[in-house]
Tab-separated table of C-alpha atoms in Angstrom:
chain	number	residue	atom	x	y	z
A	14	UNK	CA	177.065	157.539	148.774
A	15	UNK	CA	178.248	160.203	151.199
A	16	UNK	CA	177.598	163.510	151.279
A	17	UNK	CA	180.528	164.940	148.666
A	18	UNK	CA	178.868	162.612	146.061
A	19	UNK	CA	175.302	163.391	147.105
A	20	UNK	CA	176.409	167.016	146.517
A	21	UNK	CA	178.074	167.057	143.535
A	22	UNK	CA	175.009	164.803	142.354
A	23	UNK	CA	172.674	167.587	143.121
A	24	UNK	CA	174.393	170.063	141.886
A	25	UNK	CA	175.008	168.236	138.092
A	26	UNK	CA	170.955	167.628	138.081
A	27	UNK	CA	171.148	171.501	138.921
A	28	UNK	CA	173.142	172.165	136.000
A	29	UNK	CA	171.143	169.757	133.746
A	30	UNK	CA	168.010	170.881	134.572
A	31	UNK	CA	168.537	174.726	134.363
A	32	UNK	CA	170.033	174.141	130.558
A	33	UNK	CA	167.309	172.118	129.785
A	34	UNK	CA	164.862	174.863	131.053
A	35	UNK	CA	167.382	177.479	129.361
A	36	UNK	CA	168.371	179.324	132.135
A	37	UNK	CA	171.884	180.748	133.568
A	38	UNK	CA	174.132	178.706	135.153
A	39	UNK	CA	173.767	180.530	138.642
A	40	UNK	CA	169.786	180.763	138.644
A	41	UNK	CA	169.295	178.845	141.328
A	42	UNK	CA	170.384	178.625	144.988
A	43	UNK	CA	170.386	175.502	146.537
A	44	UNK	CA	169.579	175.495	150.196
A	45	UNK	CA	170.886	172.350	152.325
A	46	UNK	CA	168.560	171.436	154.751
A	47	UNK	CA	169.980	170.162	157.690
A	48	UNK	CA	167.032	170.301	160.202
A	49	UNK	CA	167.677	167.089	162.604
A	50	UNK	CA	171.819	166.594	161.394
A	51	UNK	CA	174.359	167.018	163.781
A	52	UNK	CA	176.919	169.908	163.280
A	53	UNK	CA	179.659	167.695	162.267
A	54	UNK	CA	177.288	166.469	159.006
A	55	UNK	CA	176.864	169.831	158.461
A	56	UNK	CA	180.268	170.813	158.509
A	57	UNK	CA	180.793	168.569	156.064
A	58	UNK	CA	178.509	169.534	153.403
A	59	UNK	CA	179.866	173.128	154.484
A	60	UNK	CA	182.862	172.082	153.098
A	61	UNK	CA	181.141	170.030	150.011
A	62	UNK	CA	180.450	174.086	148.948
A	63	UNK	CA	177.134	174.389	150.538
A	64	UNK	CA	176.910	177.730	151.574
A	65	UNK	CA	173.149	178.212	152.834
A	66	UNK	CA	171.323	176.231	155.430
A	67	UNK	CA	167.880	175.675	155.986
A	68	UNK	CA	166.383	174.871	159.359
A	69	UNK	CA	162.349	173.918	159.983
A	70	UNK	CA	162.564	174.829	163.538
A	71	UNK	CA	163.879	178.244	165.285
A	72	UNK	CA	165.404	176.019	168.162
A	73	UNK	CA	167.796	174.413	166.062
A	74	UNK	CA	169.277	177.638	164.336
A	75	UNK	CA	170.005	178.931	167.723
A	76	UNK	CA	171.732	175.614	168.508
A	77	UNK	CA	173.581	175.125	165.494
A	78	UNK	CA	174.331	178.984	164.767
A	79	UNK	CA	177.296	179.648	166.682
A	80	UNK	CA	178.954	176.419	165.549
A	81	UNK	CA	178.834	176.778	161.934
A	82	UNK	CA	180.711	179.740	159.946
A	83	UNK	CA	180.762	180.847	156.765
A	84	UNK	CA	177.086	179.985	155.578
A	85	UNK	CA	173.655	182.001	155.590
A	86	UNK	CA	170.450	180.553	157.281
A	87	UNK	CA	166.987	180.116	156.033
A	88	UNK	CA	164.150	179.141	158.182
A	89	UNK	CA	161.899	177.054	156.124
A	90	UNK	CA	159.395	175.892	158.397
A	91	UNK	CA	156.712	177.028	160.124
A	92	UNK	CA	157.159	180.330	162.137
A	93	UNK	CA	155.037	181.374	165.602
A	94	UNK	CA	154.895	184.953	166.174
A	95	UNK	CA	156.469	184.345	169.774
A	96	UNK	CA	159.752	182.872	168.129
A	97	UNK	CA	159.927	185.546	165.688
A	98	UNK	CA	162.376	187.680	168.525
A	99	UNK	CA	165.027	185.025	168.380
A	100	UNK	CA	166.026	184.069	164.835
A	101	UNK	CA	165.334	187.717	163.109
A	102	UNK	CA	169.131	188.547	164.239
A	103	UNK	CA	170.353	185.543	162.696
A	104	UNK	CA	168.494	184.538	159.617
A	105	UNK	CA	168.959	186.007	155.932
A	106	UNK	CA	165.649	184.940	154.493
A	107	UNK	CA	162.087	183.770	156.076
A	108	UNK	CA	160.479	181.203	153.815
A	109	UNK	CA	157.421	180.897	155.611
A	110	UNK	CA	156.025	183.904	156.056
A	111	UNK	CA	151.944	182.761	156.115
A	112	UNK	CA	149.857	186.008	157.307
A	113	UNK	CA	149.990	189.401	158.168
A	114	UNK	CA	149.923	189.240	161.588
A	115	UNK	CA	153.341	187.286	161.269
A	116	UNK	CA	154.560	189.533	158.812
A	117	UNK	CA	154.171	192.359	161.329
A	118	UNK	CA	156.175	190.887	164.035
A	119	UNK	CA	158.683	190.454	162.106
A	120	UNK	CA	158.912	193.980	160.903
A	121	UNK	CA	158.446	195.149	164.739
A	122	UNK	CA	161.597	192.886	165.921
A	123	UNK	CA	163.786	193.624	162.915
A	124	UNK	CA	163.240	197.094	163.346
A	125	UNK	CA	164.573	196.976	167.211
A	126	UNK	CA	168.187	195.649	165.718
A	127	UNK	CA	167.921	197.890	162.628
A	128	UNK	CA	167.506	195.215	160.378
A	129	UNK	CA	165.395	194.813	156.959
A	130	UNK	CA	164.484	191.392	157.103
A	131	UNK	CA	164.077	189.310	153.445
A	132	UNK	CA	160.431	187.259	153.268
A	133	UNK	CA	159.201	185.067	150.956
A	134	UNK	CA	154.946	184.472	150.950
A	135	UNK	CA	154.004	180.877	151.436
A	136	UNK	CA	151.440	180.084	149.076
A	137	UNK	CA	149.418	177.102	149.378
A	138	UNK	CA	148.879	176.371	145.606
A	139	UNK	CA	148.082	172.969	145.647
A	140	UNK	CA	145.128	173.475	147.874
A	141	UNK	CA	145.495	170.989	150.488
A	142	UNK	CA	144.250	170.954	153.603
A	143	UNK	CA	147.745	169.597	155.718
A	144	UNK	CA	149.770	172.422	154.070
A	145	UNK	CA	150.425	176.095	155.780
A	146	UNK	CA	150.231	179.055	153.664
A	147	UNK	CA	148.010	181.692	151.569
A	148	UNK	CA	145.330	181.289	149.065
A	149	UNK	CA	146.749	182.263	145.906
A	150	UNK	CA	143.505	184.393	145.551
A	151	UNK	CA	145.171	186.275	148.907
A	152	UNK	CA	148.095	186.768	147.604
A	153	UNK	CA	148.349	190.787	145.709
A	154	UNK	CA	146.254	191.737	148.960
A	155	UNK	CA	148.907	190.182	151.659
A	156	UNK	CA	151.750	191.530	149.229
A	157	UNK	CA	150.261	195.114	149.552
A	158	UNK	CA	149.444	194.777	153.005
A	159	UNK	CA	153.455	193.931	153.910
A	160	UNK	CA	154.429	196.504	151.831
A	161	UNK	CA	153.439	199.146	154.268
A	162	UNK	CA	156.209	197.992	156.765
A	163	UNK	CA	158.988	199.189	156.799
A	164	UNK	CA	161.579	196.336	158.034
A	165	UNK	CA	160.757	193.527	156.024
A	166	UNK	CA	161.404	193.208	152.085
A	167	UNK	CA	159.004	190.724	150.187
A	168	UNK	CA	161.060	188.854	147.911
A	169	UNK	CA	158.854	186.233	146.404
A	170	UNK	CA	156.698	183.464	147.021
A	171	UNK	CA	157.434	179.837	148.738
A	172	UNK	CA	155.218	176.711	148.229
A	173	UNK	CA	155.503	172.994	148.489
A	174	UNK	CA	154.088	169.894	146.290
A	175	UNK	CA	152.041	166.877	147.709
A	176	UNK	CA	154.275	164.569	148.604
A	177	UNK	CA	153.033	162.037	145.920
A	178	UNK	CA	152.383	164.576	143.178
A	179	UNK	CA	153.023	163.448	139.637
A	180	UNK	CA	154.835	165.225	136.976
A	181	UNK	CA	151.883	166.840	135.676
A	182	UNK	CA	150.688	167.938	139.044
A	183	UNK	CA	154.303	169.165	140.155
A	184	UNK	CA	154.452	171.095	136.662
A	185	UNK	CA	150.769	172.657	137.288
A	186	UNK	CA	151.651	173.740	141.342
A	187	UNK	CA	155.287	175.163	140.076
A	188	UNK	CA	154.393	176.727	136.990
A	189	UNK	CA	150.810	178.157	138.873
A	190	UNK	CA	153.152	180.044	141.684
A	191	UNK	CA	155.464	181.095	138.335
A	192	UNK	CA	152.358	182.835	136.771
A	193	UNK	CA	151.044	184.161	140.337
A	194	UNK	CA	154.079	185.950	140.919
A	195	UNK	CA	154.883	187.411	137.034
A	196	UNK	CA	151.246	188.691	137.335
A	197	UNK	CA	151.483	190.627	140.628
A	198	UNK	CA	155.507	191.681	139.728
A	199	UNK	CA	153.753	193.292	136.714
A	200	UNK	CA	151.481	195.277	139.248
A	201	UNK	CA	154.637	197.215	140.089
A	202	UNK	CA	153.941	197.446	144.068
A	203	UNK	CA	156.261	199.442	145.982
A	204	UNK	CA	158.642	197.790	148.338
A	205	UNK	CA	157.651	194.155	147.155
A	206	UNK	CA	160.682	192.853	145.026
A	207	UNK	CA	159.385	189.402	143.546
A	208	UNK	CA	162.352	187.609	142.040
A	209	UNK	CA	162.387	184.730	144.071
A	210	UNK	CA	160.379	181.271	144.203
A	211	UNK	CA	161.495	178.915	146.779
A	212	UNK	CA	160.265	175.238	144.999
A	213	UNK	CA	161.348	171.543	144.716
A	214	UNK	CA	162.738	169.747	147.255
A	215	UNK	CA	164.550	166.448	147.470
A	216	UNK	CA	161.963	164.400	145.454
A	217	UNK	CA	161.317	167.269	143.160
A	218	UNK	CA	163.761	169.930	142.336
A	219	UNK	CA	164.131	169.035	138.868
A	220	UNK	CA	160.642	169.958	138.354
A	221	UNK	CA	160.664	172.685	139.753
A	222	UNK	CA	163.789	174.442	138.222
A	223	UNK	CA	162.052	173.554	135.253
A	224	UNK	CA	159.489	175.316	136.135
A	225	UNK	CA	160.953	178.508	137.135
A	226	UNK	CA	162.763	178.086	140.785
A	227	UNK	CA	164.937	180.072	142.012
A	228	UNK	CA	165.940	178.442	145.537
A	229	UNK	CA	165.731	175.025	146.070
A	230	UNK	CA	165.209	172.939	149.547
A	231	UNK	CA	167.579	169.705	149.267
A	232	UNK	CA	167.897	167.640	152.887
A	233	UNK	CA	167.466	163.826	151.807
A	234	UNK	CA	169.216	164.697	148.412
A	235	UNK	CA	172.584	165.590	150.251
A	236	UNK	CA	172.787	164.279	153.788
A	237	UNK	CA	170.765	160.996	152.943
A	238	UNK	CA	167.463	159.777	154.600
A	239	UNK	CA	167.128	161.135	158.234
């Protein structure tokens, strides 16, 4: 299949998943990740109705950026504190965001373009070792910390699944970062909004919206295996 069927595809295990789970309709964004396609894939999923793109790496938002109109960009992958100065102008939402120190750089080069830049916590909930992020046990105590600056927004937490989880273990990581972030919301903390879990990718969405997801990361699902 191409990449209109691959879309619509997604989008009807979307649908079936969020009225399984109960929810609205429009509860979920889905992000297209295009990290490695070429703009004229991208394009076309543009026009498929895909309307946010997701890039791993800061060098290919600034290579793809100009090219590409009408669509907001995520960066999903992992963030050094040196790249911070050349995406913050360009992106509407950091996934990644995995310490303090980070966190602060951010805040320091969105407030030189007068910008309050949306984060999302990366949590490693699943506890392994290969996978970038927070302790959940860190997680009210980084929240409060990032609250204190003034150019970046918390928004919610991020995570990602083993990559050969089973149902039961994809339902215990999503539905743990669910319960994380309902507990902490309930703490009230100023100038942390948490409405947003960024869960489920290709292999796992369904799961995951199941589970509570608000934004989901689909790259294979759309644009087919890299």
């Amino acid at each position: 299949m191409g990449i209109p069927e691959n879309t619509e595809e997604v989008r009807r295990k979307i649908s079936e998943a969020l009225k399984k789970s109960g929810r609205n309709e429009k509860a979920v964004t889905l992000v297209g990740v295009s990290k490695t396609k070429p703009v004229e894939l991208i394009k076309e999923a543009v026009e498929c109705g895909i309307t946010v793109l997701g890039e791993n790496r800061v060098q290919e938002i600034m290579e793809k950026y100009e090219h590409i109109d009408g669509v907001s960009w995520h960066l999903i992958g992992h963030l050094q504190k040196n790249k911070v100065k050349y995406i913050v102008d360009k992106v509407e939402l950091i996934h990644s965001v995995d310490s303090v120190e980070l966190a602060r750089e951010i805040d320091k080069q969105a407030k030189k373009i007068g910008k309050i830049q949306e984060i999302l916590i990366q949590v490693n909930i699943s506890g392994e070792e290969s996978k970038s992020g927070i302790e959940p046990c860190e997680a009210e105590s980084v929240c409060r910390q990032i609250a204190e600056f003034e150019n970046v927004r918390v928004k919610g937490f991020m995570t990602m699944a083993p990559r050969l989880a089973g149902e039961d273990e994809l339902r215990e990581i999503f539905g743990g970062l669910r319960l994380l972030m309902q507990k902490i919301k309930e703490k009230n903390i100023e100038n942390v909004e948490l409405c947003e879990l960024s869960m489920g990718m290709s292999g796992d969405y369904e799961t995951a919206i199941m589970e509570g997801a608000t934004i989901v990361r689909v790259g294979t699902g759309i644009f087919g295996l890299r």
